[in-house]
């Protein structure tokens, strides 16, 4: 604040607004919001599968604490996608899912069937997940457009 004398002899307060700290704070907030809202690739997005398109698919939250991600390749092979991005081949899906259910009964099963995969393989995998007792089984599809 500056005090200046006016024409009539009274002291007048002159205020100034420093813009540099204000601009610094605005840029810091901008950087914070850009960094926290940047799209993060989840393990579900890193799976290399050409998903079939479905107009009736709905969005499902990806925040389940326990999930089992199974991928069906175009040739019909089944793989479990791990959180670290590695894959494990599943030779006997029924036994594998039964062991997983005994270990993690509340897990959500995600099925990523390639568009070129045989329909029967994906359906057998879906049935196996339900038969062993998993309550939540999601089929991943690509939204239209």
mmCIF file of C-alpha atoms in Angstrom:
data_model
loop_
_atom_site.group_PDB
_atom_site.id
_atom_site.type_symbol
_atom_site.label_atom_id
_atom_site.label_comp_id
_atom_site.label_asym_id
_atom_site.label_seq_id
_atom_site.Cartn_x
_atom_site.Cartn_y
_atom_site.Cartn_z
ATOM 1 C CA UNK A 1 0.000 0.000 0.000
ATOM 2 C CA UNK A 2 1.175 3.446 -0.827
ATOM 3 C CA UNK A 3 0.067 6.589 0.907
ATOM 4 C CA UNK A 4 -0.064 9.719 -1.217
ATOM 5 C CA UNK A 5 -1.220 13.158 -0.490
ATOM 6 C CA UNK A 6 -4.109 14.371 -2.570
ATOM 7 C CA UNK A 7 -4.681 17.942 -3.752
ATOM 8 C CA UNK A 8 -6.635 18.893 -0.682
ATOM 9 C CA UNK A 9 -3.852 17.706 1.610
ATOM 10 C CA UNK A 10 -5.473 14.532 2.863
ATOM 11 C CA UNK A 11 -3.614 11.312 2.629
ATOM 12 C CA UNK A 12 -5.088 8.842 0.216
ATOM 13 C CA UNK A 13 -4.418 5.096 0.193
ATOM 14 C CA UNK A 14 -3.432 3.713 -3.183
ATOM 15 C CA UNK A 15 -3.717 -0.050 -3.503
ATOM 16 C CA UNK A 16 -1.979 -2.158 -6.087
ATOM 17 C CA UNK A 17 -2.534 -5.732 -6.998
ATOM 18 C CA UNK A 18 0.551 -7.852 -7.537
ATOM 19 C CA UNK A 19 -0.226 -10.194 -10.431
ATOM 20 C CA UNK A 20 2.942 -12.286 -10.416
ATOM 21 C CA UNK A 21 2.078 -14.425 -7.345
ATOM 22 C CA UNK A 22 -1.504 -14.753 -8.584
ATOM 23 C CA UNK A 23 -0.322 -16.038 -11.965
ATOM 24 C CA UNK A 24 2.086 -18.446 -10.229
ATOM 25 C CA UNK A 25 -0.732 -19.912 -8.135
ATOM 26 C CA UNK A 26 -3.000 -20.237 -11.175
ATOM 27 C CA UNK A 27 -0.311 -22.094 -13.123
ATOM 28 C CA UNK A 28 0.376 -24.405 -10.178
ATOM 29 C CA UNK A 29 -3.332 -25.218 -9.917
ATOM 30 C CA UNK A 30 -3.495 -25.802 -13.662
ATOM 31 C CA UNK A 31 -0.523 -28.186 -13.536
ATOM 32 C CA UNK A 32 -2.057 -30.005 -10.557
ATOM 33 C CA UNK A 33 -5.399 -30.537 -12.315
ATOM 34 C CA UNK A 34 -3.775 -31.636 -15.570
ATOM 35 C CA UNK A 35 -1.583 -34.165 -13.771
ATOM 36 C CA UNK A 36 -4.371 -35.598 -11.619
ATOM 37 C CA UNK A 37 -6.951 -35.882 -14.390
ATOM 38 C CA UNK A 38 -4.643 -37.248 -17.082
ATOM 39 C CA UNK A 39 -5.939 -40.569 -18.401
ATOM 40 C CA UNK A 40 -4.192 -43.460 -16.739
ATOM 41 C CA UNK A 41 -4.051 -46.776 -18.516
ATOM 42 C CA UNK A 42 -5.433 -49.502 -16.321
ATOM 43 C CA UNK A 43 -4.656 -53.187 -16.742
ATOM 44 C CA UNK A 44 -8.043 -53.541 -18.416
ATOM 45 C CA UNK A 45 -7.058 -51.059 -21.132
ATOM 46 C CA UNK A 46 -3.665 -52.650 -21.843
ATOM 47 C CA UNK A 47 -5.136 -55.954 -23.005
ATOM 48 C CA UNK A 48 -4.485 -56.416 -26.694
ATOM 49 C CA UNK A 49 -7.862 -57.752 -27.819
ATOM 50 C CA UNK A 50 -10.000 -56.596 -30.726
ATOM 51 C CA UNK A 51 -13.289 -56.459 -28.824
ATOM 52 C CA UNK A 52 -16.595 -56.936 -30.611
ATOM 53 C CA UNK A 53 -18.838 -53.900 -30.893
ATOM 54 C CA UNK A 54 -22.157 -53.766 -29.011
ATOM 55 C CA UNK A 55 -24.671 -50.930 -28.987
ATOM 56 C CA UNK A 56 -26.295 -52.138 -25.762
ATOM 57 C CA UNK A 57 -23.125 -52.333 -23.665
ATOM 58 C CA UNK A 58 -22.959 -50.296 -20.470
ATOM 59 C CA UNK A 59 -20.091 -48.726 -18.649
ATOM 60 C CA UNK A 60 -18.876 -50.579 -15.576
ATOM 61 C CA UNK A 61 -16.607 -49.177 -12.887
ATOM 62 C CA UNK A 62 -13.042 -50.495 -12.981
ATOM 63 C CA UNK A 63 -12.406 -49.985 -9.285
ATOM 64 C CA UNK A 64 -13.083 -53.501 -8.028
ATOM 65 C CA UNK A 65 -10.387 -54.400 -5.507
ATOM 66 C CA UNK A 66 -10.211 -57.988 -6.733
ATOM 67 C CA UNK A 67 -10.639 -58.893 -10.364
ATOM 68 C CA UNK A 68 -9.791 -61.783 -12.606
ATOM 69 C CA UNK A 69 -9.156 -60.749 -16.205
ATOM 70 C CA UNK A 70 -9.385 -63.516 -18.799
ATOM 71 C CA UNK A 71 -8.553 -62.986 -22.454
ATOM 72 C CA UNK A 72 -9.611 -65.242 -25.311
ATOM 73 C CA UNK A 73 -7.271 -64.972 -28.300
ATOM 74 C CA UNK A 74 -8.460 -65.232 -31.921
ATOM 75 C CA UNK A 75 -7.267 -68.850 -31.920
ATOM 76 C CA UNK A 76 -9.358 -69.708 -28.847
ATOM 77 C CA UNK A 77 -6.542 -69.852 -26.286
ATOM 78 C CA UNK A 78 -7.406 -68.500 -22.824
ATOM 79 C CA UNK A 79 -5.005 -66.322 -20.844
ATOM 80 C CA UNK A 80 -5.185 -64.657 -17.445
ATOM 81 C CA UNK A 81 -4.011 -61.054 -17.579
ATOM 82 C CA UNK A 82 -2.101 -60.109 -14.430
ATOM 83 C CA UNK A 83 -2.027 -56.663 -12.797
ATOM 84 C CA UNK A 84 1.620 -56.215 -13.811
ATOM 85 C CA UNK A 85 0.737 -56.792 -17.486
ATOM 86 C CA UNK A 86 2.071 -60.350 -17.730
ATOM 87 C CA UNK A 87 -0.096 -63.207 -18.972
ATOM 88 C CA UNK A 88 -0.498 -66.802 -17.913
ATOM 89 C CA UNK A 89 -1.936 -69.420 -20.243
ATOM 90 C CA UNK A 90 -4.985 -71.224 -18.857
ATOM 91 C CA UNK A 91 -5.044 -74.831 -20.045
ATOM 92 C CA UNK A 92 -8.124 -76.067 -18.137
ATOM 93 C CA UNK A 93 -10.430 -73.063 -17.524
ATOM 94 C CA UNK A 94 -12.941 -74.928 -15.309
ATOM 95 C CA UNK A 95 -10.286 -76.142 -12.854
ATOM 96 C CA UNK A 96 -8.406 -72.851 -12.994
ATOM 97 C CA UNK A 97 -11.541 -70.806 -12.219
ATOM 98 C CA UNK A 98 -12.515 -73.232 -9.455
ATOM 99 C CA UNK A 99 -9.125 -72.750 -7.782
ATOM 100 C CA UNK A 100 -9.373 -68.969 -8.203
ATOM 101 C CA UNK A 101 -12.864 -68.936 -6.683
ATOM 102 C CA UNK A 102 -11.667 -70.918 -3.677
ATOM 103 C CA UNK A 103 -8.867 -68.381 -3.246
ATOM 104 C CA UNK A 104 -10.832 -65.172 -4.028
ATOM 105 C CA UNK A 105 -14.613 -65.808 -3.909
ATOM 106 C CA UNK A 106 -15.592 -62.107 -4.102
ATOM 107 C CA UNK A 107 -13.502 -61.331 -7.197
ATOM 108 C CA UNK A 108 -15.088 -59.928 -10.353
ATOM 109 C CA UNK A 109 -14.379 -61.849 -13.574
ATOM 110 C CA UNK A 110 -13.766 -59.843 -16.746
ATOM 111 C CA UNK A 111 -13.943 -61.714 -20.060
ATOM 112 C CA UNK A 112 -12.192 -60.158 -23.042
ATOM 113 C CA UNK A 113 -13.120 -62.275 -26.039
ATOM 114 C CA UNK A 114 -11.478 -61.280 -29.303
ATOM 115 C CA UNK A 115 -13.904 -60.534 -32.123
ATOM 116 C CA UNK A 116 -12.308 -63.348 -34.149
ATOM 117 C CA UNK A 117 -12.456 -65.879 -31.281
ATOM 118 C CA UNK A 118 -14.878 -68.775 -31.564
ATOM 119 C CA UNK A 119 -18.166 -67.937 -29.868
ATOM 120 C CA UNK A 120 -18.295 -71.326 -28.173
ATOM 121 C CA UNK A 121 -14.992 -70.788 -26.357
ATOM 122 C CA UNK A 122 -16.171 -67.490 -24.873
ATOM 123 C CA UNK A 123 -19.540 -68.955 -23.825
ATOM 124 C CA UNK A 124 -17.891 -72.007 -22.210
ATOM 125 C CA UNK A 125 -15.620 -69.648 -20.281
ATOM 126 C CA UNK A 126 -18.626 -67.570 -19.189
ATOM 127 C CA UNK A 127 -20.467 -70.708 -18.055
ATOM 128 C CA UNK A 128 -17.409 -71.997 -16.203
ATOM 129 C CA UNK A 129 -17.070 -68.710 -14.285
ATOM 130 C CA UNK A 130 -20.717 -68.819 -13.264
ATOM 131 C CA UNK A 131 -20.709 -72.541 -12.423
ATOM 132 C CA UNK A 132 -17.819 -72.253 -9.972
ATOM 133 C CA UNK A 133 -19.695 -69.496 -8.126
ATOM 134 C CA UNK A 134 -18.417 -66.103 -9.258
ATOM 135 C CA UNK A 135 -21.224 -63.591 -8.679
ATOM 136 C CA UNK A 136 -19.943 -60.837 -10.979
ATOM 137 C CA UNK A 137 -18.938 -61.753 -14.519
ATOM 138 C CA UNK A 138 -18.501 -58.968 -17.087
ATOM 139 C CA UNK A 139 -18.087 -59.365 -20.852
ATOM 140 C CA UNK A 140 -15.995 -56.562 -22.329
ATOM 141 C CA UNK A 141 -17.269 -55.002 -25.565
ATOM 142 C CA UNK A 142 -16.359 -51.986 -27.659
ATOM 143 C CA UNK A 143 -18.866 -49.112 -27.680
ATOM 144 C CA UNK A 144 -20.391 -48.190 -31.055
ATOM 145 C CA UNK A 145 -18.722 -45.567 -33.159
#
